[in-house]
XYZ file of C-alpha atoms in Angstrom:
678
model
C 68.122 29.938 -111.207
C 68.876 28.245 -114.254
C 65.632 26.097 -114.620
C 64.217 29.373 -116.069
C 66.126 28.221 -118.933
C 64.222 25.084 -119.560
C 60.879 25.054 -121.594
C 58.059 25.960 -119.933
C 56.584 22.222 -120.334
C 59.789 20.600 -119.856
C 58.279 18.302 -116.999
C 55.174 17.485 -118.678
C 56.203 14.292 -120.731
C 57.930 12.917 -117.433
C 54.909 13.400 -115.527
C 52.681 11.853 -118.212
C 54.846 8.776 -118.365
C 54.900 8.688 -114.833
C 51.108 9.174 -114.476
C 50.305 6.376 -117.048
C 52.804 3.909 -115.656
C 50.945 4.638 -112.019
C 47.554 4.085 -114.006
C 48.311 0.882 -115.346
C 50.192 -0.125 -111.885
C 47.313 0.956 -110.104
C 45.514 -1.795 -112.174
C 47.905 -4.605 -111.875
C 47.984 -3.844 -107.837
C 43.992 -3.452 -107.547
C 43.778 -7.041 -109.305
C 47.097 -8.763 -110.050
C 45.489 -12.063 -110.309
C 42.779 -11.245 -112.541
C 44.936 -9.578 -114.882
C 47.197 -12.470 -114.902
C 44.172 -14.641 -115.344
C 42.968 -12.639 -118.166
C 46.439 -12.802 -120.095
C 46.286 -16.657 -119.399
C 42.686 -17.181 -120.766
C 43.510 -14.974 -123.551
C 46.578 -16.672 -124.925
C 45.191 -20.115 -123.670
C 41.576 -20.044 -125.254
C 43.025 -18.930 -128.377
C 45.987 -21.704 -128.696
C 43.135 -24.287 -127.516
C 40.467 -23.171 -130.221
C 43.169 -23.746 -132.709
C 44.337 -26.834 -131.453
C 40.582 -28.360 -131.234
C 39.923 -26.814 -134.747
C 42.840 -28.965 -136.027
C 41.678 -31.963 -134.192
C 38.483 -32.142 -135.171
C 38.872 -33.348 -138.664
C 41.882 -35.407 -137.572
C 39.473 -37.598 -135.277
C 36.887 -38.020 -137.934
C 39.630 -39.390 -140.076
C 41.273 -41.505 -137.966
C 38.544 -43.039 -135.431
C 35.317 -44.939 -136.265
C 31.801 -45.499 -135.091
C 30.732 -43.814 -131.687
C 34.495 -42.580 -130.870
C 34.775 -40.747 -134.282
C 31.303 -39.047 -134.015
C 31.651 -38.370 -130.136
C 35.261 -37.243 -130.534
C 34.683 -34.953 -133.464
C 31.661 -33.055 -131.869
C 33.764 -32.957 -128.801
C 36.672 -31.340 -130.418
C 34.369 -28.968 -132.297
C 32.394 -27.918 -129.317
C 35.465 -27.436 -127.456
C 37.234 -25.235 -130.412
C 34.197 -23.336 -130.356
C 34.023 -22.948 -126.795
C 37.696 -21.633 -126.419
C 36.929 -19.299 -129.797
C 34.106 -17.832 -127.406
C 36.100 -17.523 -124.221
C 38.699 -15.715 -126.283
C 36.258 -13.622 -127.442
C 34.798 -12.617 -124.690
C 37.617 -12.250 -122.251
C 39.047 -9.623 -124.490
C 36.052 -7.374 -124.089
C 36.047 -7.596 -119.954
C 36.984 -4.955 -117.341
C 39.744 -6.941 -116.069
C 39.619 -5.125 -112.738
C 36.285 -5.360 -112.330
C 34.848 -8.752 -113.610
C 37.428 -10.953 -111.827
C 34.957 -13.429 -111.103
C 33.857 -13.986 -114.660
C 37.568 -14.407 -115.879
C 37.927 -17.250 -113.574
C 34.733 -19.089 -114.586
C 36.358 -18.885 -117.776
C 39.960 -19.805 -116.805
C 38.074 -23.023 -115.222
C 36.308 -23.670 -118.520
C 39.278 -23.468 -120.191
C 41.235 -25.659 -118.142
C 38.700 -28.212 -117.643
C 38.548 -28.587 -121.829
C 41.817 -30.622 -122.389
C 40.868 -32.829 -119.267
C 37.681 -33.515 -120.387
C 38.769 -34.434 -123.915
C 41.642 -36.605 -122.914
C 39.515 -38.627 -120.547
C 36.590 -38.978 -122.935
C 39.007 -40.214 -125.768
C 40.401 -42.474 -123.220
C 36.764 -44.037 -122.066
C 35.507 -44.376 -125.799
C 38.518 -45.860 -127.075
C 40.020 -47.676 -124.272
C 43.393 -46.204 -125.393
C 45.594 -46.049 -122.090
C 48.116 -44.306 -123.968
C 45.658 -41.606 -123.855
C 47.145 -41.227 -120.250
C 50.319 -39.044 -122.124
C 47.608 -36.774 -123.157
C 46.212 -36.471 -119.998
C 49.765 -35.710 -118.145
C 50.102 -33.243 -120.638
C 46.944 -31.385 -119.452
C 47.448 -32.162 -115.751
C 50.956 -30.274 -116.141
C 49.447 -27.313 -118.325
C 46.216 -26.960 -115.780
C 48.685 -26.458 -112.792
C 51.412 -24.648 -114.710
C 48.412 -21.930 -115.920
C 45.910 -21.813 -113.115
C 46.977 -19.742 -110.201
C 43.961 -20.814 -108.100
C 43.988 -23.780 -106.305
C 40.875 -23.865 -105.569
C 40.179 -24.588 -108.989
C 43.476 -26.495 -109.550
C 43.075 -29.372 -106.938
C 39.077 -30.122 -107.708
C 39.873 -30.804 -111.438
C 43.257 -32.521 -111.084
C 41.620 -34.638 -108.068
C 38.616 -35.256 -110.466
C 40.398 -36.138 -113.582
C 42.746 -38.637 -111.407
C 39.711 -40.378 -110.012
C 38.236 -40.422 -113.162
C 41.463 -41.877 -114.909
C 41.533 -44.424 -112.091
C 37.616 -45.456 -112.746
C 38.426 -45.828 -116.487
C 41.457 -47.665 -116.169
C 39.345 -50.032 -113.623
C 36.343 -50.393 -115.776
C 38.398 -51.172 -119.342
C 41.268 -53.456 -117.067
C 43.624 -52.938 -119.798
C 46.425 -55.395 -120.069
C 49.315 -55.828 -119.413
C 49.262 -54.798 -115.668
C 52.942 -53.804 -115.948
C 51.554 -51.294 -118.801
C 48.972 -49.681 -116.592
C 51.633 -49.273 -113.231
C 53.837 -47.762 -115.852
C 51.223 -45.096 -117.156
C 50.110 -44.562 -113.458
C 53.453 -43.728 -112.246
C 53.849 -41.238 -115.054
C 50.719 -39.925 -114.097
C 51.525 -39.369 -110.817
C 54.977 -37.792 -111.820
C 53.174 -35.510 -114.022
C 50.917 -34.369 -110.960
C 54.284 -34.070 -108.915
C 55.577 -31.827 -111.500
C 52.370 -30.201 -111.898
C 52.513 -29.363 -107.703
C 56.174 -28.124 -108.067
C 55.258 -25.962 -111.005
C 52.495 -24.642 -108.939
C 54.704 -24.053 -105.777
C 57.561 -22.171 -107.948
C 54.953 -20.121 -109.568
C 53.765 -19.119 -106.179
C 56.874 -18.298 -105.061
C 57.759 -16.270 -107.936
C 54.581 -14.410 -107.798
C 54.736 -13.573 -103.821
C 58.211 -12.011 -104.941
C 56.790 -10.266 -107.752
C 53.776 -9.225 -105.636
C 56.663 -7.815 -103.029
C 58.467 -6.273 -106.473
C 54.901 -4.842 -107.320
C 54.665 -3.529 -103.728
C 57.838 -1.925 -104.171
C 57.233 -0.543 -107.439
C 54.053 0.879 -106.596
C 55.530 2.859 -103.603
C 58.541 3.854 -105.897
C 56.013 4.867 -108.321
C 53.868 6.637 -106.099
C 56.662 8.514 -104.886
C 57.997 9.708 -108.077
C 54.410 10.634 -108.845
C 54.216 12.963 -105.983
C 57.595 13.945 -106.412
C 56.847 14.896 -110.027
C 53.705 16.698 -109.010
C 55.702 18.565 -106.513
C 58.265 19.726 -109.070
C 55.517 20.681 -111.420
C 53.712 22.603 -108.592
C 57.140 24.339 -107.425
C 57.810 25.079 -111.092
C 54.319 26.258 -111.423
C 54.664 28.531 -108.650
C 58.310 29.783 -109.835
C 56.700 30.426 -113.240
C 53.888 32.423 -111.735
C 56.783 34.759 -109.861
C 58.451 34.923 -113.125
C 56.126 35.830 -115.216
C 53.631 37.964 -112.980
C 56.486 39.977 -111.195
C 56.302 43.325 -111.508
C 59.650 44.055 -112.112
C 61.470 43.026 -115.038
C 63.304 39.725 -115.116
C 65.891 38.693 -117.729
C 68.377 35.872 -118.156
C 71.299 36.007 -120.419
C 73.501 32.917 -121.524
C 76.924 33.020 -121.399
C 77.373 35.350 -124.636
C 74.975 37.693 -123.050
C 71.815 37.035 -125.281
C 68.466 36.759 -123.229
C 67.141 33.186 -123.142
C 64.203 34.267 -120.892
C 62.572 37.338 -120.315
C 59.225 38.212 -118.512
C 56.344 40.377 -119.620
C 57.362 43.164 -117.051
C 60.577 43.536 -119.271
C 59.049 43.207 -122.747
C 56.813 46.243 -121.635
C 59.440 48.092 -120.107
C 61.510 47.637 -123.450
C 58.532 48.220 -125.448
C 58.878 44.775 -127.588
C 57.571 41.596 -127.570
C 59.694 38.487 -126.047
C 60.551 37.369 -129.755
C 62.609 40.515 -130.121
C 64.185 39.912 -127.082
C 65.539 36.431 -127.080
C 68.405 35.173 -128.847
C 69.403 39.396 -128.522
C 71.791 41.195 -126.244
C 70.802 43.882 -123.808
C 73.086 46.134 -125.273
C 71.149 46.023 -128.655
C 68.507 48.353 -126.527
C 70.842 50.204 -124.068
C 71.762 54.027 -124.507
C 74.686 54.746 -126.474
C 76.426 56.633 -123.508
C 75.456 53.592 -121.663
C 77.332 51.031 -123.343
C 80.345 51.140 -121.567
C 78.418 50.329 -118.140
C 76.790 47.477 -119.891
C 80.064 46.258 -121.324
C 81.675 46.140 -117.815
C 78.604 44.705 -115.781
C 80.209 41.004 -115.902
C 83.580 42.670 -114.026
C 81.223 44.387 -111.499
C 79.577 41.128 -110.747
C 82.835 39.127 -110.040
C 84.144 42.494 -108.243
C 81.115 42.544 -105.996
C 81.724 41.287 -102.484
C 78.225 39.716 -102.320
C 78.472 38.890 -106.171
C 75.493 41.179 -107.155
C 76.464 44.386 -109.222
C 73.899 47.298 -108.765
C 73.936 49.975 -111.533
C 71.848 52.584 -113.462
C 71.520 52.749 -117.228
C 69.311 53.687 -119.993
C 67.523 51.506 -122.566
C 65.936 52.908 -125.567
C 62.414 52.039 -126.779
C 61.234 51.505 -130.519
C 59.453 54.870 -130.146
C 63.048 56.538 -128.968
C 61.890 56.808 -125.305
C 64.483 56.789 -122.881
C 63.666 54.663 -120.069
C 66.120 54.883 -117.053
C 66.491 51.238 -115.054
C 68.027 50.188 -112.086
C 69.578 46.911 -112.464
C 70.474 44.230 -110.206
C 72.695 41.481 -111.319
C 73.986 38.159 -110.306
C 76.033 35.086 -112.152
C 73.613 31.866 -111.745
C 74.477 28.079 -113.468
C 72.933 27.441 -116.862
C 71.830 24.028 -117.646
C 75.232 22.882 -118.823
C 76.985 24.799 -115.788
C 77.519 27.882 -118.349
C 77.806 30.958 -116.661
C 74.323 32.905 -117.088
C 73.394 36.115 -115.842
C 70.122 36.932 -113.883
C 68.823 40.611 -114.025
C 66.382 42.165 -112.345
C 65.209 45.585 -113.999
C 63.415 48.099 -112.285
C 61.944 51.032 -114.098
C 63.143 54.241 -112.206
C 62.145 56.737 -114.934
C 59.864 58.775 -112.825
C 62.615 58.824 -109.598
C 64.890 59.966 -112.017
C 62.464 62.599 -113.370
C 61.718 63.635 -109.841
C 65.432 63.795 -109.390
C 66.082 66.222 -112.309
C 63.149 68.322 -111.264
C 64.433 68.759 -107.732
C 67.951 69.423 -109.093
C 66.625 71.587 -111.495
C 64.534 73.580 -108.902
C 67.555 73.696 -106.697
C 69.500 75.245 -109.163
C 66.531 77.608 -110.248
C 66.568 78.900 -106.658
C 70.182 79.363 -106.725
C 70.119 80.981 -109.779
C 67.528 83.440 -108.508
C 69.563 84.083 -105.416
C 72.542 84.657 -106.910
C 70.903 87.598 -109.196
C 69.192 89.047 -106.078
C 72.612 88.833 -104.701
C 74.218 90.434 -107.435
C 71.384 92.918 -107.341
C 71.869 93.687 -103.584
C 75.506 94.504 -104.202
C 75.010 96.950 -106.973
C 76.547 94.526 -109.422
C 75.100 93.929 -113.114
C 72.735 91.113 -112.588
C 72.121 90.611 -116.330
C 75.584 88.299 -116.983
C 74.621 86.366 -113.721
C 70.923 85.868 -114.912
C 72.050 84.674 -118.270
C 74.576 82.289 -117.318
C 72.309 80.816 -114.807
C 69.748 80.460 -117.533
C 72.308 78.717 -119.794
C 72.904 76.138 -117.083
C 69.205 75.538 -116.117
C 68.226 74.993 -119.779
C 71.628 72.822 -121.078
C 71.197 75.485 -124.052
C 74.341 76.784 -126.223
C 73.684 80.427 -125.490
C 71.601 82.998 -123.957
C 70.950 86.624 -124.717
C 69.314 89.640 -123.295
C 67.242 92.307 -125.405
C 66.564 95.424 -123.893
C 65.318 98.716 -125.472
C 67.770 101.203 -126.446
C 65.774 104.170 -127.928
C 64.728 105.186 -131.481
C 62.719 101.929 -131.568
C 65.232 99.169 -131.513
C 65.898 96.044 -128.901
C 69.485 95.741 -128.623
C 71.493 92.760 -127.477
C 72.898 93.969 -123.759
C 74.072 90.934 -122.684
C 75.158 87.251 -123.774
C 76.558 83.945 -122.472
C 77.838 81.713 -124.745
C 77.816 84.053 -127.808
C 79.809 87.092 -127.269
C 79.713 88.025 -130.993
C 75.944 88.928 -130.728
C 76.593 91.751 -128.597
C 75.141 94.994 -129.468
C 73.021 93.097 -132.304
C 69.816 95.358 -132.831
C 66.324 94.339 -133.715
C 63.940 97.252 -135.234
C 60.697 97.075 -132.885
C 58.435 97.595 -136.395
C 60.042 94.162 -137.776
C 57.654 91.294 -137.735
C 59.605 88.646 -135.472
C 58.975 86.486 -132.531
C 61.802 88.764 -130.720
C 59.549 92.032 -131.277
C 56.086 89.980 -130.387
C 57.042 88.539 -127.371
C 58.538 92.148 -126.421
C 54.955 93.739 -127.135
C 52.600 91.243 -125.980
C 54.531 89.614 -122.804
C 53.922 86.058 -123.764
C 56.765 83.821 -123.897
C 57.291 81.453 -127.227
C 59.110 78.234 -127.764
C 59.883 76.891 -131.195
C 61.648 73.777 -131.575
C 62.449 73.951 -135.536
C 63.821 77.247 -135.583
C 65.249 77.264 -138.945
C 62.298 76.622 -140.824
C 60.005 78.979 -138.979
C 59.610 81.945 -141.164
C 58.695 84.221 -138.090
C 62.143 83.789 -136.558
C 64.004 86.745 -137.378
C 66.628 85.426 -139.860
C 69.535 87.468 -139.257
C 69.463 85.845 -135.835
C 69.562 82.440 -137.269
C 72.348 83.323 -139.728
C 74.104 84.317 -137.111
C 73.390 82.026 -134.282
C 72.609 78.640 -136.271
C 69.900 78.058 -133.763
C 68.113 74.784 -133.614
C 65.488 75.277 -131.108
C 64.831 78.830 -129.522
C 62.909 80.090 -126.868
C 61.707 83.737 -125.978
C 60.974 84.861 -122.443
C 59.845 88.088 -121.965
C 61.156 90.109 -118.603
C 58.008 91.758 -117.019
C 57.894 93.971 -114.140
C 54.378 95.668 -112.875
C 53.097 94.927 -116.402
C 55.510 96.398 -118.378
C 58.237 94.694 -120.425
C 61.537 95.355 -119.389
C 63.346 93.111 -121.796
C 63.292 89.565 -123.508
C 65.810 86.880 -122.688
C 66.407 84.472 -125.570
C 67.652 80.774 -124.769
C 69.233 79.000 -127.984
C 69.982 75.138 -128.553
C 71.603 73.413 -131.463
C 69.102 70.508 -131.626
C 66.028 71.246 -133.870
C 63.933 69.119 -131.642
C 65.066 69.957 -128.201
C 62.277 68.984 -125.720
C 61.791 71.532 -122.803
C 60.359 70.158 -119.782
C 57.727 71.934 -117.582
C 60.366 72.319 -114.848
C 62.790 74.122 -117.130
C 59.853 76.369 -118.457
C 59.345 77.331 -114.896
C 63.086 77.908 -113.949
C 63.276 80.279 -116.945
C 60.097 82.236 -115.961
C 61.676 82.286 -112.185
C 65.002 83.752 -113.710
C 62.908 86.126 -116.015
C 61.063 87.328 -112.644
C 64.226 87.320 -110.780
C 65.933 89.374 -113.354
C 63.094 91.920 -113.860
C 63.153 92.663 -110.163
C 66.851 93.267 -110.461
C 66.373 95.440 -113.468
C 63.761 97.371 -111.700
C 66.190 97.714 -108.754
C 69.016 98.879 -111.074
C 66.972 101.576 -112.415
C 65.804 102.913 -109.346
C 69.468 103.516 -108.193
C 70.145 104.715 -111.053
C 67.166 107.640 -110.774
C 68.230 108.094 -107.045
C 72.019 108.413 -108.119
C 71.110 111.132 -110.638
C 68.842 112.797 -108.383
C 72.029 113.318 -106.160
C 76.013 113.404 -106.657
C 76.969 114.516 -103.094
C 77.767 112.619 -100.109
C 75.065 113.623 -97.179
C 77.921 113.430 -94.606
C 80.175 115.622 -95.699
C 78.692 117.596 -98.387
C 81.247 116.652 -100.937
C 80.966 114.947 -103.977
C 79.908 111.567 -104.302
C 81.256 109.326 -107.099
C 78.821 109.809 -109.627
C 79.551 113.710 -108.814
C 83.136 113.253 -109.045
C 83.117 111.333 -112.550
C 80.632 114.290 -113.805
C 83.053 117.000 -112.417
C 86.370 115.030 -113.764
C 84.961 114.421 -117.139
C 84.480 118.180 -117.451
C 88.244 118.791 -115.945
C 89.723 116.504 -118.532
C 87.651 118.041 -121.464
C 89.386 121.683 -120.118
C 93.035 119.734 -119.699
C 92.401 118.714 -123.489
C 91.508 122.050 -124.631
C 94.255 123.935 -122.840
C 97.006 121.529 -123.231
C 97.389 121.805 -119.422
C 97.976 118.936 -116.779
C 95.978 118.458 -113.968
C 96.802 116.328 -110.622
C 94.660 113.628 -108.945
C 95.159 113.016 -105.051
C 93.798 110.364 -102.971
C 93.869 111.616 -99.053
C 93.459 109.058 -96.204
C 92.907 109.899 -92.590
C 95.158 107.992 -90.645
C 94.221 105.566 -88.183
C 90.645 106.263 -88.455
C 89.279 103.016 -87.502
C 90.916 103.499 -84.158
C 89.802 106.806 -83.625
C 86.185 105.718 -84.107
C 86.801 102.769 -81.671
C 88.192 105.165 -79.238
C 85.849 108.288 -79.182
C 82.953 106.712 -80.994
C 81.262 106.984 -84.582
C 79.496 110.464 -83.893
C 83.356 111.964 -82.941
C 84.362 110.219 -86.098
C 81.539 111.755 -88.340
C 82.117 115.059 -87.219
C 86.134 114.736 -87.583
C 85.131 113.661 -91.159
C 82.721 116.362 -91.503
C 85.532 118.845 -90.231
C 88.063 117.770 -92.375
C 85.707 118.047 -95.635
C 84.818 121.552 -94.621
C 88.576 122.602 -94.189
C 89.555 121.005 -97.707
C 87.140 122.691 -99.471
C 88.205 126.161 -97.999
C 91.762 125.225 -99.098
C 91.121 124.566 -102.550
C 89.883 126.739 -105.519
C 86.158 126.637 -107.094
C 87.314 125.313 -110.011
C 89.066 121.942 -108.347
C 86.915 118.997 -107.459
C 86.805 117.136 -103.911
C 84.828 114.104 -103.563
C 84.558 111.665 -100.604
C 85.827 108.480 -102.058
C 84.738 106.213 -99.324
C 84.977 105.879 -95.565
C 87.796 107.970 -94.621
C 88.994 108.199 -97.954
C 88.710 111.764 -100.229
C 89.670 111.882 -103.960
C 90.875 115.568 -105.088
C 91.444 116.860 -108.768
C 93.129 119.896 -109.216
C 92.658 121.747 -112.557
C 95.566 123.148 -114.705
C 98.360 122.159 -112.071
C 101.469 120.240 -112.758
C 103.099 117.648 -109.792
C 105.412 120.816 -108.060
C 102.311 123.237 -107.981
C 99.938 120.210 -106.309
C 102.659 119.828 -103.677
C 102.445 123.018 -102.070
C 98.285 122.656 -101.909
C 98.522 119.289 -101.057
C 100.804 119.766 -98.161
C 98.754 122.426 -96.626
C 95.798 120.199 -96.836
C 97.852 117.850 -94.769
C 97.913 120.054 -91.890
C 94.079 120.644 -91.768
C 93.332 117.198 -90.216
C 91.401 117.967 -87.102
C 92.621 117.124 -83.776
C 94.714 114.043 -82.741
C 94.399 113.016 -86.675
C 96.682 113.295 -89.497
C 96.429 112.121 -93.128
C 98.313 110.677 -95.566
C 98.256 111.773 -99.185
C 99.142 109.959 -102.570
C 99.245 112.013 -106.054
C 100.047 112.093 -109.567
C 100.082 114.337 -112.268
C 98.224 113.899 -115.266
C 99.220 115.016 -118.565
C 96.974 116.877 -120.773
C 94.372 114.247 -122.475
C 95.329 111.440 -120.088
C 93.340 109.496 -117.784
C 91.985 110.563 -114.674
C 91.360 106.795 -113.792
C 94.991 105.928 -114.664
C 95.985 108.912 -112.342
C 93.834 107.878 -109.621
C 95.342 103.823 -109.790
C 98.970 105.891 -109.367
C 97.811 108.106 -106.836
C 96.746 104.854 -104.771
C 100.010 103.250 -105.172
C 101.699 106.573 -103.779
C 98.832 106.662 -100.952
C 100.324 102.982 -99.658
C 104.029 104.358 -100.218
C 103.271 107.186 -97.861
C 101.575 105.071 -95.271
C 104.357 102.966 -95.325
C 106.983 105.673 -94.891
C 104.823 106.291 -91.774
C 101.994 108.479 -92.477
C 101.498 111.916 -92.139
C 103.223 112.905 -95.416
C 102.408 113.405 -99.240
C 103.888 110.725 -101.692
C 104.255 111.836 -105.666
C 103.683 109.234 -107.936
C 104.978 108.962 -111.724
C 102.844 110.256 -114.321
C 100.805 107.383 -116.442
C 101.196 107.085 -119.744
C 98.801 108.868 -121.664
C 96.179 106.592 -123.118
C 93.929 107.081 -126.452
C 91.293 109.834 -126.409
C 88.268 108.980 -125.395
C 88.957 107.187 -122.116
C 87.883 108.632 -118.803
């Protein structure tokens, strides 16, 4: 994998070198003899042209008569011929005109033989045999073609013999001496030719081996180039971002997909660390990536992190990292980077949708259990919106809206806004259309008092609407002035508002029903609302009269067992019977209410604990049939709290049950609370 770090054209020089060598070698392989002959003719013809250009004036000076003229002309002609051969052979295609080259070689080899024999024949100088011997050895050495050498040397030897016979030089020993030397020259030429042929054969074998090696090298180079091209195509064309970092964590290779993901050209990435583009909150993940690779059993680290593009956009990525060897066996890191921003957005939307559903379920549950749904809705809204605080404005009469519930900023509770005030809150309440203002501090339509109290950066208003009527306005506050609210978050806010509207409607309906009746339908006694109203009157009388009153809690013993034994109808009859007998035992100014199930609450006006004991003991024996009852009671001093008295009476009731039931038990009077307590 480390080959990614090599230059993209790294194999081109080697390939060019191999291709050139292969091209030249192919020429030598296809026409090896022609190539050698061309070189021989080129060098030899030029050397002979220079030689005979020098010999022509020497002949003119040293010879006389016919030999002088003939040899001068012959040397001049030979020089011109050799120069012409040199000129022409340089222009030939050595591979395709081998025949012409061979003819040139024959002509070049014949020139020194002809010159030496002609000189000998014209002058009768047997010493010219030495020149002939040198020519014979030279021809045998430079001409690889036996078909040319053998006839040439045979003809030259025969001509020498004819000239010797014709001139009959004296003495005979000298002739024999030159004949032996010529023979030795011929033998030496043959030896040189044989050595040259053997060397040529070995060179041909080496050339063949080299040809095979060069062909293999070229094929290997081409295969490497194709492999590198395929790899480069995979690297460059991959839809997944790929990056290679050196041992210092700096990018040395990046593909187009990674550049597109990071929103930067390759030049901005190469030589820099991925930490430069990582979200600040994920730098710890970036720093620990190497350790994660080392710790992974398969040597691959898998992790999620965020990158920041130049425009500030955050992109989530899924990284797979592994170590690979670098060019010098350094520890490089190969990263595959997959953009999972869309998947993360889907996950966030799914989570927010689930949270919104859970929030609406919690609001509905609170409503069903007669609990206040406001704090539940605001807490859910704060969690869904990831905001600093949430609050609820409701109309409180007199043309004002008041904050009736908050989450995250309780100091705002009770803050009011005049409906005639030209502010966003009143506008949303009037037109039932939600509004979001990201830069609230610079928007004059936002209530300045609200901004001062909350230091809000961004604010959202959402109307709570039921059957076309705006019941309230929810307000969501963020610290950041450039808050981005997604569509899913907007929908979640709308869902919470709709569910809260249903809860507020249900609460209103319950309130209306409770206000419509204050009696328990089974026993005809007061219900809790009726109790609270009547006890409030009784307590006010106690404050005025400075007389104490007594509160008591009555519980029918083992009533569940009675129900299980005789049935619920008999149980209901027993409750109704006890209620009737109890009312008969009490005065009209006293209060009795069904507190819940088989439990009853009693308030005795202007009655202290001692007086109450006799009244409650008479009430105890009115329990119907086999039933008994236990009673706990407490004297409440003038101006005291009936609620505190009931708490004490409840403890006394449990004490009576603990003592064996079917008895009354007195509690100590509670401490007096400040005026205004109920």
